Structure formats: C-alpha cells, structure tokens
Amino acid sequence: MDQNISTKEIIESIRANIANIIKITSLTVVISLIYLLFFYPPIFRSSVTIVHSGNNMQQSSQASGIMSSLGVTIPSGGASTPAPEIVVQILKSESFSRSIIQKKFFSEKFDQEVPLYQIILDDLNIENSNGYLFSATKAFQDDMFIVGKDRMTNVINFVVESSEAKLSRDVALEALSLLNISFNAIQKEKALQKSLFIQGRLEAEKDKLKKIEDTYVKFKNENLSMNQSALLQIQEQSIQRDLNMSTSLVSMLMQQLEMTQLDLLDEMNEVMIINHPEVMPVRSNRRLFLLIGSVFAGLALSISYIMSNLLLKFREK
C-alpha cells in the first residue's frame, strides 16, 4: 500500500464503513452457519480409558533382583521401558494402525460392512495396495485416532473420531481388543527369550555343580582324617561354600524356569479398562471453533475491502 496514506485517513475510512463491516461479517457468519448446520459432517468421539496394573512386571523385577544377588543377570528383552509406555508405543505404532484399518466395520454411509481404509478414503473401489494403506494409515493416525497418557500415573486414554457414532464405538472396541493381543504377544516374546536364556544358563550351572560335587567327594576321600589340620579345614569350608552357592543358584534357576514356562501359557493381560467405549459417543464441539473463525474471517475480509477502496480513491486523486 502507498506509504503516503496516513493513519488518520485509514481510521476515518473504517469509521465511515462500520455498516459495511457489520454487513460483510454478518454475511460470512450466516454462510458459515448454513454450512455448519446443513453440510458440515458431524464428528463423534468415542473414548477409552485404560490403566496398566504392572503386577507381572513387579514380580519379574523382584525375581531379577534375587538372581542378580547370586551373580546372574537375566536379559530383560526391553523391560527397561515402563509397561505403560510400551502400551502407548503400541497404540501409536504404524503396524497397529495398519492392522485396524484393514478390519471390516459397518458403515452407515455405505450401508454395508467394509474395510476401514475404504471408509477413511471414502471409496469402495480402492484395492488393498500398499499405497492406499499408507495413505489411510496416516489419515487414521492424524485425524481419527488420538492417544494420550497421564504423566504422573499409568492411566492411558485413546479417542476415536469419525462422522458416524457407531463406527467410532466399533473402532474403539477393535483397538482395545488388538491392544491386548499385541501387548500379550510382546510379553510372551520376552518370556520366551528369558526362558531360552535360563535353560542355557541352567545347563551350564548344573555342569559346574557336578564338578564341585566331584571335587568335594574326592577331597573327602583323600582326607579322611583332617581334624588336626587347619589348612584342610579351610579348604573344606571353601569347597562347601562353592557347593552351597552353586546349589542355591541351580535351585533358583529351576524356579525361574518354571515361572517363565507358566508365563508362556498364561494370557498376561495387565491392561485394565476404566472407561469402556460409549454406545452413544459425545458429539465434538469443533463447530464452535469454526464459527468463531468465520467471525474473524469476516472482519479480515471487510477490512481488506475498505483498504482496497481507500487505495483506489487515493490513486485517483
């Protein structure tokens, strides 16, 4: 804009066109209301609140502490990451989202049960190709599936947003089911790795225990009368100490192996549901923000109109 136009002229022009500003802003708001009331698709939110109990994790940590005191370190297989964080990572992972979008859900719009990626992309004719799945997965993660976690607790919340109330609830239920399956698969994989490690370590410790027992038997046979020899008594105490330590270690490894084998057969479902998906999800208030935005858009449009007229009049002089 020409720098010779003074601020006073701009203010006077705005004052003179207050009625036009109101008219343009009102027109913009009316058009926005018509769109929001009759054309804008409703957004429904179905939320799920879950918490991780962590019982198995605490037992595993206690057992690992006992094993460490005996000089045995059992690999955690990623257990250093808190279990609630693992749940969040599962929910935010691309593999989790891709699994959900390939599931079939009933769509009111299409009046049939179709894969979710066809609902997201709004096309029943698209195929199950990698390109379409990538686009649908990104849209699902960005616009439809929201995950959050309370920083101070193990409470995790995820929300499904869609234009169909029942679809939001169905997707939330499917996400909850898939979460339990995925979490159990990770926990069982850790238990399997732990089991294989303990089995290998147990065999090695049994061989070591056998050698110590043979050494002790040989020592006793070669020194039938050693009450008068302090050196022999110290040697016997040293062998007995190694024997007791090795026996305790083998016994502990056997107990740990039994617990791990039971974990492989157990459904380690530690994710507890606090709030189930609602049958009638709550409508989002996104319309309010769009309406407020239309007010500012109307003001900006009216100011631009006034300034354009002022600039044209100034150039005609």
mmCIF file of C-alpha atoms in Angstrom:
data_model
loop_
_atom_site.group_PDB
_atom_site.id
_atom_site.type_symbol
_atom_site.label_atom_id
_atom_site.label_comp_id
_atom_site.label_asym_id
_atom_site.label_seq_id
_atom_site.Cartn_x
_atom_site.Cartn_y
_atom_site.Cartn_z
ATOM 1 C CA MET A 1 0.000 0.000 0.000
ATOM 2 C CA ASP A 2 1.204 3.568 -0.742
ATOM 3 C CA GLN A 3 3.053 4.941 2.258
ATOM 4 C CA ASN A 4 1.522 8.449 1.754
ATOM 5 C CA ILE A 5 -1.851 7.281 3.088
ATOM 6 C CA SER A 6 -1.999 8.490 6.676
ATOM 7 C CA THR A 7 -3.229 6.540 9.658
ATOM 8 C CA LYS A 8 -5.891 9.192 10.252
ATOM 9 C CA GLU A 9 -7.382 8.570 6.806
ATOM 10 C CA ILE A 10 -7.442 4.822 7.446
ATOM 11 C CA ILE A 11 -9.260 5.268 10.772
ATOM 12 C CA GLU A 12 -11.774 7.684 9.254
ATOM 13 C CA SER A 13 -12.416 5.270 6.394
ATOM 14 C CA ILE A 14 -13.078 2.436 8.835
ATOM 15 C CA ARG A 15 -15.461 4.632 10.852
ATOM 16 C CA ALA A 16 -17.308 5.594 7.723
ATOM 17 C CA ASN A 17 -17.736 1.963 6.712
ATOM 18 C CA ILE A 18 -18.807 0.454 10.045
ATOM 19 C CA ALA A 19 -22.099 -0.578 8.488
ATOM 20 C CA ASN A 20 -20.290 -2.365 5.636
ATOM 21 C CA ILE A 21 -18.033 -4.142 8.119
ATOM 22 C CA ILE A 22 -21.067 -5.402 10.041
ATOM 23 C CA LYS A 23 -22.817 -6.462 6.829
ATOM 24 C CA ILE A 24 -19.801 -8.378 5.434
ATOM 25 C CA THR A 25 -19.063 -10.042 8.792
ATOM 26 C CA SER A 26 -22.721 -10.979 9.272
ATOM 27 C CA LEU A 27 -22.891 -12.410 5.768
ATOM 28 C CA THR A 28 -19.792 -14.510 6.405
ATOM 29 C CA VAL A 29 -21.218 -15.812 9.702
ATOM 30 C CA VAL A 30 -24.593 -16.643 8.084
ATOM 31 C CA ILE A 31 -22.913 -18.582 5.264
ATOM 32 C CA SER A 32 -20.793 -20.426 7.852
ATOM 33 C CA LEU A 33 -23.884 -21.257 9.920
ATOM 34 C CA ILE A 34 -25.699 -22.650 6.897
ATOM 35 C CA TYR A 35 -22.680 -24.827 6.082
ATOM 36 C CA LEU A 36 -22.190 -25.999 9.679
ATOM 37 C CA LEU A 37 -25.869 -26.809 10.214
ATOM 38 C CA PHE A 38 -26.692 -28.500 6.926
ATOM 39 C CA PHE A 39 -23.483 -29.586 5.176
ATOM 40 C CA TYR A 40 -20.683 -29.965 7.753
ATOM 41 C CA PRO A 41 -20.376 -33.655 8.774
ATOM 42 C CA PRO A 42 -20.885 -34.333 12.488
ATOM 43 C CA ILE A 43 -17.867 -35.518 14.450
ATOM 44 C CA PHE A 44 -18.395 -38.161 17.158
ATOM 45 C CA ARG A 45 -15.840 -39.065 19.804
ATOM 46 C CA SER A 46 -15.677 -42.468 21.486
ATOM 47 C CA SER A 47 -13.085 -42.541 24.271
ATOM 48 C CA VAL A 48 -11.467 -45.412 26.179
ATOM 49 C CA THR A 49 -9.544 -45.048 29.438
ATOM 50 C CA ILE A 50 -7.236 -47.882 30.485
ATOM 51 C CA VAL A 51 -4.549 -48.427 33.098
ATOM 52 C CA HIS A 52 -1.622 -50.831 33.330
ATOM 53 C CA SER A 53 -1.547 -52.742 36.629
ATOM 54 C CA GLY A 54 2.069 -53.867 36.302
ATOM 55 C CA ASN A 55 1.798 -56.897 38.608
ATOM 56 C CA ASN A 56 3.784 -59.303 36.462
ATOM 57 C CA MET A 57 6.387 -56.626 35.829
ATOM 58 C CA GLN A 58 6.921 -56.088 39.565
ATOM 59 C CA GLN A 59 7.248 -59.825 40.208
ATOM 60 C CA SER A 60 9.744 -60.129 37.400
ATOM 61 C CA SER A 61 11.781 -57.237 38.801
ATOM 62 C CA GLN A 62 11.870 -58.805 42.268
ATOM 63 C CA ALA A 63 12.981 -62.156 40.867
ATOM 64 C CA SER A 64 15.647 -60.475 38.751
ATOM 65 C CA GLY A 65 16.943 -58.710 41.862
ATOM 66 C CA ILE A 66 17.343 -62.040 43.688
ATOM 67 C CA MET A 67 19.118 -63.533 40.692
ATOM 68 C CA SER A 68 21.452 -60.544 40.469
ATOM 69 C CA SER A 69 22.454 -61.033 44.104
ATOM 70 C CA LEU A 70 23.643 -64.528 43.120
ATOM 71 C CA GLY A 71 25.704 -63.163 40.258
ATOM 72 C CA VAL A 72 23.243 -63.937 37.428
ATOM 73 C CA THR A 73 21.955 -61.246 35.097
ATOM 74 C CA ILE A 74 18.837 -62.179 33.131
ATOM 75 C CA PRO A 75 18.318 -60.157 29.947
ATOM 76 C CA SER A 76 15.214 -58.003 30.186
ATOM 77 C CA GLY A 77 14.366 -58.058 26.473
ATOM 78 C CA GLY A 78 13.273 -54.419 26.547
ATOM 79 C CA ALA A 79 11.677 -54.496 30.021
ATOM 80 C CA SER A 80 13.689 -51.364 30.918
ATOM 81 C CA THR A 81 10.899 -49.438 29.163
ATOM 82 C CA PRO A 82 7.949 -48.978 31.575
ATOM 83 C CA ALA A 83 4.971 -51.123 30.622
ATOM 84 C CA PRO A 84 2.570 -48.148 30.268
ATOM 85 C CA GLU A 85 4.997 -46.592 27.784
ATOM 86 C CA ILE A 86 5.011 -49.868 25.852
ATOM 87 C CA VAL A 87 1.203 -49.677 25.659
ATOM 88 C CA VAL A 88 1.428 -46.120 24.284
ATOM 89 C CA GLN A 89 4.063 -47.185 21.750
ATOM 90 C CA ILE A 90 1.786 -50.000 20.569
ATOM 91 C CA LEU A 91 -1.178 -47.650 20.154
ATOM 92 C CA LYS A 92 0.910 -45.116 18.203
ATOM 93 C CA SER A 93 2.725 -47.668 16.034
ATOM 94 C CA GLU A 94 2.114 -47.853 12.301
ATOM 95 C CA SER A 95 1.683 -51.641 12.411
ATOM 96 C CA PHE A 96 -1.116 -51.264 14.973
ATOM 97 C CA SER A 97 -2.905 -48.637 12.865
ATOM 98 C CA ARG A 98 -2.458 -50.625 9.675
ATOM 99 C CA SER A 99 -3.967 -53.710 11.315
ATOM 100 C CA ILE A 100 -7.062 -51.747 12.382
ATOM 101 C CA ILE A 101 -7.701 -50.062 9.031
ATOM 102 C CA GLN A 102 -7.774 -53.467 7.342
ATOM 103 C CA LYS A 103 -10.536 -54.681 9.677
ATOM 104 C CA LYS A 104 -14.116 -54.552 8.434
ATOM 105 C CA PHE A 105 -16.696 -52.264 10.088
ATOM 106 C CA PHE A 106 -20.299 -51.446 9.288
ATOM 107 C CA SER A 107 -20.632 -48.033 7.641
ATOM 108 C CA GLU A 108 -23.961 -46.199 7.714
ATOM 109 C CA LYS A 109 -22.879 -44.176 4.692
ATOM 110 C CA PHE A 110 -22.248 -47.251 2.519
ATOM 111 C CA ASP A 111 -24.875 -49.359 4.349
ATOM 112 C CA GLN A 112 -22.596 -52.395 4.472
ATOM 113 C CA GLU A 113 -19.566 -53.844 6.225
ATOM 114 C CA VAL A 114 -16.354 -52.698 4.530
ATOM 115 C CA PRO A 115 -12.663 -52.338 5.464
ATOM 116 C CA LEU A 116 -11.931 -49.203 7.438
ATOM 117 C CA TYR A 117 -9.414 -47.913 4.874
ATOM 118 C CA GLN A 118 -12.241 -47.707 2.304
ATOM 119 C CA ILE A 119 -14.329 -45.713 4.792
ATOM 120 C CA ILE A 120 -11.416 -43.371 5.529
ATOM 121 C CA LEU A 121 -10.606 -42.803 1.851
ATOM 122 C CA ASP A 122 -14.363 -42.682 1.002
ATOM 123 C CA ASP A 123 -14.050 -45.096 -1.920
ATOM 124 C CA LEU A 124 -15.331 -48.673 -2.133
ATOM 125 C CA ASN A 125 -13.389 -49.383 -5.322
ATOM 126 C CA ILE A 126 -9.845 -48.956 -4.000
ATOM 127 C CA GLU A 127 -7.742 -52.066 -3.553
ATOM 128 C CA ASN A 128 -5.709 -53.330 -0.640
ATOM 129 C CA SER A 129 -2.452 -51.941 -2.035
ATOM 130 C CA ASN A 130 0.473 -50.552 -0.073
ATOM 131 C CA GLY A 131 -0.033 -47.025 -1.387
ATOM 132 C CA TYR A 132 -3.673 -46.830 -0.323
ATOM 133 C CA LEU A 133 -2.911 -48.452 3.032
ATOM 134 C CA PHE A 134 -0.138 -45.929 3.680
ATOM 135 C CA SER A 135 -2.481 -43.000 2.955
ATOM 136 C CA ALA A 136 -5.276 -44.484 5.069
ATOM 137 C CA THR A 137 -2.878 -45.253 7.942
ATOM 138 C CA LYS A 138 -1.595 -41.677 8.006
ATOM 139 C CA ALA A 139 -5.145 -40.286 7.889
ATOM 140 C CA PHE A 140 -6.159 -42.663 10.697
ATOM 141 C CA GLN A 141 -3.244 -41.571 12.911
ATOM 142 C CA ASP A 142 -3.601 -37.853 12.156
ATOM 143 C CA ASP A 143 -7.369 -37.349 12.133
ATOM 144 C CA MET A 144 -9.169 -40.343 13.622
ATOM 145 C CA PHE A 145 -7.109 -41.908 16.431
ATOM 146 C CA ILE A 146 -5.795 -39.790 19.328
ATOM 147 C CA VAL A 147 -3.644 -41.300 22.118
ATOM 148 C CA GLY A 148 -2.690 -39.628 25.402
ATOM 149 C CA LYS A 149 -1.119 -40.636 28.728
ATOM 150 C CA ASP A 150 -1.153 -39.005 32.134
ATOM 151 C CA ARG A 151 2.421 -38.105 33.064
ATOM 152 C CA MET A 152 2.013 -38.904 36.777
ATOM 153 C CA THR A 153 0.061 -42.173 36.532
ATOM 154 C CA ASN A 154 -0.309 -45.272 34.356
ATOM 155 C CA VAL A 155 -3.669 -44.031 33.012
ATOM 156 C CA ILE A 156 -3.836 -44.047 29.206
ATOM 157 C CA ASN A 157 -6.636 -42.596 27.112
ATOM 158 C CA PHE A 158 -7.329 -43.004 23.411
ATOM 159 C CA VAL A 159 -10.116 -41.411 21.393
ATOM 160 C CA VAL A 160 -11.653 -42.396 18.058
ATOM 161 C CA GLU A 161 -13.240 -39.611 15.999
ATOM 162 C CA SER A 162 -15.453 -40.204 12.977
ATOM 163 C CA SER A 163 -18.591 -38.889 11.289
ATOM 164 C CA GLU A 164 -20.572 -41.979 12.414
ATOM 165 C CA ALA A 165 -21.371 -42.565 16.082
ATOM 166 C CA LYS A 166 -21.485 -46.370 15.925
ATOM 167 C CA LEU A 167 -18.330 -46.541 13.819
ATOM 168 C CA SER A 168 -16.418 -44.591 16.462
ATOM 169 C CA ARG A 169 -17.509 -47.062 19.144
ATOM 170 C CA ASP A 170 -16.756 -50.139 16.981
ATOM 171 C CA VAL A 171 -13.264 -48.920 16.068
ATOM 172 C CA ALA A 172 -12.525 -48.161 19.740
ATOM 173 C CA LEU A 173 -13.588 -51.697 20.741
ATOM 174 C CA GLU A 174 -11.436 -53.212 17.989
ATOM 175 C CA ALA A 175 -8.458 -51.086 19.068
ATOM 176 C CA LEU A 176 -8.908 -52.284 22.647
ATOM 177 C CA SER A 177 -9.011 -55.943 21.560
ATOM 178 C CA LEU A 178 -5.978 -55.564 19.295
ATOM 179 C CA LEU A 179 -4.084 -53.773 22.080
ATOM 180 C CA ASN A 180 -4.486 -56.741 24.427
ATOM 181 C CA ILE A 181 -3.372 -59.165 21.706
ATOM 182 C CA SER A 182 -0.343 -57.044 20.790
ATOM 183 C CA PHE A 183 0.706 -56.485 24.405
ATOM 184 C CA ASN A 184 0.406 -60.190 25.218
ATOM 185 C CA ALA A 185 2.474 -61.062 22.127
ATOM 186 C CA ILE A 186 5.276 -58.736 23.268
ATOM 187 C CA GLN A 187 5.191 -60.096 26.812
ATOM 188 C CA LYS A 188 5.249 -63.703 25.582
ATOM 189 C CA GLU A 189 8.189 -62.950 23.307
ATOM 190 C CA LYS A 190 10.076 -61.567 26.306
ATOM 191 C CA ALA A 191 9.139 -64.658 28.345
ATOM 192 C CA LEU A 192 10.380 -66.915 25.522
ATOM 193 C CA GLN A 193 13.732 -65.126 25.316
ATOM 194 C CA LYS A 194 14.064 -65.292 29.089
ATOM 195 C CA SER A 195 13.195 -68.996 29.075
ATOM 196 C CA LEU A 196 15.837 -69.798 26.463
ATOM 197 C CA PHE A 197 18.469 -67.869 28.397
ATOM 198 C CA ILE A 198 17.611 -69.579 31.701
ATOM 199 C CA GLN A 199 17.694 -73.018 30.072
ATOM 200 C CA GLY A 200 21.185 -72.403 28.718
ATOM 201 C CA ARG A 201 22.423 -70.957 31.994
ATOM 202 C CA LEU A 202 20.838 -73.798 33.970
ATOM 203 C CA GLU A 203 22.672 -76.449 31.953
ATOM 204 C CA ALA A 204 25.973 -74.633 32.487
ATOM 205 C CA GLU A 205 25.375 -74.278 36.242
ATOM 206 C CA LYS A 206 24.412 -77.954 36.553
ATOM 207 C CA ASP A 207 27.703 -78.947 34.933
ATOM 208 C CA LYS A 208 29.536 -76.592 37.292
ATOM 209 C CA LEU A 209 27.692 -78.031 40.299
ATOM 210 C CA LYS A 210 28.578 -81.566 39.211
ATOM 211 C CA LYS A 211 32.275 -80.653 39.057
ATOM 212 C CA ILE A 212 32.159 -79.062 42.521
ATOM 213 C CA GLU A 213 30.429 -82.159 43.928
ATOM 214 C CA ASP A 214 33.042 -84.424 42.360
ATOM 215 C CA THR A 215 35.791 -82.212 43.777
ATOM 216 C CA TYR A 216 34.230 -82.328 47.235
ATOM 217 C CA VAL A 217 33.818 -86.134 47.159
ATOM 218 C CA LYS A 218 37.432 -86.570 46.026
ATOM 219 C CA PHE A 219 38.654 -84.181 48.722
ATOM 220 C CA LYS A 220 36.776 -86.071 51.452
ATOM 221 C CA ASN A 221 38.068 -89.449 50.229
ATOM 222 C CA GLU A 222 41.658 -88.220 50.165
ATOM 223 C CA ASN A 223 41.446 -86.560 53.581
ATOM 224 C CA LEU A 224 39.559 -88.954 55.842
ATOM 225 C CA SER A 225 41.237 -87.609 58.981
ATOM 226 C CA MET A 226 41.777 -83.849 58.805
ATOM 227 C CA ASN A 227 40.595 -82.683 62.220
ATOM 228 C CA GLN A 228 44.129 -81.780 63.218
ATOM 229 C CA SER A 229 44.885 -79.784 60.034
ATOM 230 C CA ALA A 230 43.628 -76.180 59.957
ATOM 231 C CA LEU A 231 44.603 -75.824 56.296
ATOM 232 C CA LEU A 232 42.478 -78.800 55.274
ATOM 233 C CA GLN A 233 39.533 -77.447 57.265
ATOM 234 C CA ILE A 234 39.791 -74.099 55.467
ATOM 235 C CA GLN A 235 39.934 -75.873 52.101
ATOM 236 C CA GLU A 236 36.860 -77.922 53.020
ATOM 237 C CA GLN A 237 34.960 -74.773 54.055
ATOM 238 C CA SER A 238 35.884 -73.127 50.746
ATOM 239 C CA ILE A 239 34.601 -76.099 48.756
ATOM 240 C CA GLN A 240 31.423 -76.247 50.857
ATOM 241 C CA ARG A 241 30.823 -72.537 50.253
ATOM 242 C CA ASP A 242 31.134 -73.007 46.482
ATOM 243 C CA LEU A 243 28.895 -76.056 46.687
ATOM 244 C CA ASN A 244 26.166 -74.229 48.649
ATOM 245 C CA MET A 245 26.305 -71.227 46.299
ATOM 246 C CA SER A 246 26.099 -73.375 43.194
ATOM 247 C CA THR A 247 23.266 -75.459 44.664
ATOM 248 C CA SER A 248 21.266 -72.321 45.527
ATOM 249 C CA LEU A 249 21.856 -70.904 42.074
ATOM 250 C CA VAL A 250 20.692 -74.078 40.326
ATOM 251 C CA SER A 251 17.615 -74.210 42.549
ATOM 252 C CA MET A 252 16.786 -70.564 41.803
ATOM 253 C CA LEU A 253 17.246 -71.056 38.057
ATOM 254 C CA MET A 254 14.913 -74.036 38.111
ATOM 255 C CA GLN A 255 12.248 -71.973 39.904
ATOM 256 C CA GLN A 256 12.667 -69.122 37.441
ATOM 257 C CA LEU A 257 12.420 -71.503 34.500
ATOM 258 C CA GLU A 258 9.180 -72.945 35.868
ATOM 259 C CA MET A 259 7.700 -69.440 36.336
ATOM 260 C CA THR A 260 8.720 -68.435 32.834
ATOM 261 C CA GLN A 261 7.201 -71.577 31.327
ATOM 262 C CA LEU A 262 3.929 -70.738 33.073
ATOM 263 C CA ASP A 263 4.110 -67.191 31.679
ATOM 264 C CA LEU A 264 4.325 -68.633 28.169
ATOM 265 C CA LEU A 265 0.992 -70.413 28.726
ATOM 266 C CA ASP A 266 -0.685 -67.542 30.557
ATOM 267 C CA GLU A 267 -2.556 -64.644 28.941
ATOM 268 C CA MET A 268 -0.667 -61.828 30.649
ATOM 269 C CA ASN A 269 -3.496 -59.356 30.275
ATOM 270 C CA GLU A 270 -2.450 -56.487 32.557
ATOM 271 C CA VAL A 271 -4.325 -53.723 30.699
ATOM 272 C CA MET A 272 -7.440 -52.923 32.733
ATOM 273 C CA ILE A 273 -10.337 -50.898 31.307
ATOM 274 C CA ILE A 274 -11.537 -47.952 33.392
ATOM 275 C CA ASN A 275 -13.875 -46.404 30.840
ATOM 276 C CA HIS A 276 -15.459 -48.520 28.092
ATOM 277 C CA PRO A 277 -16.354 -47.082 24.664
ATOM 278 C CA GLU A 278 -19.752 -45.427 24.769
ATOM 279 C CA VAL A 279 -22.666 -46.667 22.703
ATOM 280 C CA MET A 280 -23.690 -43.038 22.061
ATOM 281 C CA PRO A 281 -20.439 -41.095 21.666
ATOM 282 C CA VAL A 282 -20.312 -37.421 22.557
ATOM 283 C CA ARG A 283 -20.512 -35.002 19.644
ATOM 284 C CA SER A 284 -17.406 -32.852 19.254
ATOM 285 C CA ASN A 285 -17.671 -29.047 19.690
ATOM 286 C CA ARG A 286 -15.474 -28.368 16.665
ATOM 287 C CA ARG A 287 -18.337 -26.390 15.111
ATOM 288 C CA LEU A 288 -17.918 -23.663 17.740
ATOM 289 C CA PHE A 289 -14.287 -23.037 16.771
ATOM 290 C CA LEU A 290 -15.211 -22.931 13.075
ATOM 291 C CA LEU A 291 -17.949 -20.402 13.793
ATOM 292 C CA ILE A 292 -15.559 -18.182 15.761
ATOM 293 C CA GLY A 293 -13.087 -18.466 12.910
ATOM 294 C CA SER A 294 -15.735 -17.303 10.449
ATOM 295 C CA VAL A 295 -16.217 -14.118 12.533
ATOM 296 C CA PHE A 296 -12.518 -13.273 12.275
ATOM 297 C CA ALA A 297 -12.542 -14.183 8.583
ATOM 298 C CA GLY A 298 -15.457 -11.777 8.011
ATOM 299 C CA LEU A 299 -13.656 -8.975 9.828
ATOM 300 C CA ALA A 300 -10.484 -9.582 7.828
ATOM 301 C CA LEU A 301 -12.442 -9.631 4.570
ATOM 302 C CA SER A 302 -14.291 -6.386 5.382
ATOM 303 C CA ILE A 303 -11.088 -4.580 6.405
ATOM 304 C CA SER A 304 -9.423 -5.715 3.181
ATOM 305 C CA TYR A 305 -12.405 -4.404 1.190
ATOM 306 C CA ILE A 306 -12.244 -0.989 2.901
ATOM 307 C CA MET A 307 -8.488 -0.659 2.424
ATOM 308 C CA SER A 308 -8.784 -1.576 -1.245
ATOM 309 C CA ASN A 309 -11.396 1.144 -1.794
ATOM 310 C CA LEU A 310 -9.284 3.677 0.080
ATOM 311 C CA LEU A 311 -6.246 2.828 -2.027
ATOM 312 C CA LEU A 312 -8.241 3.226 -5.289
ATOM 313 C CA LYS A 313 -9.581 6.631 -4.213
ATOM 314 C CA PHE A 314 -6.105 7.788 -3.249
ATOM 315 C CA ARG A 315 -4.680 6.846 -6.637
ATOM 316 C CA GLU A 316 -7.484 8.621 -8.499
ATOM 317 C CA LYS A 317 -6.522 11.910 -6.888
#
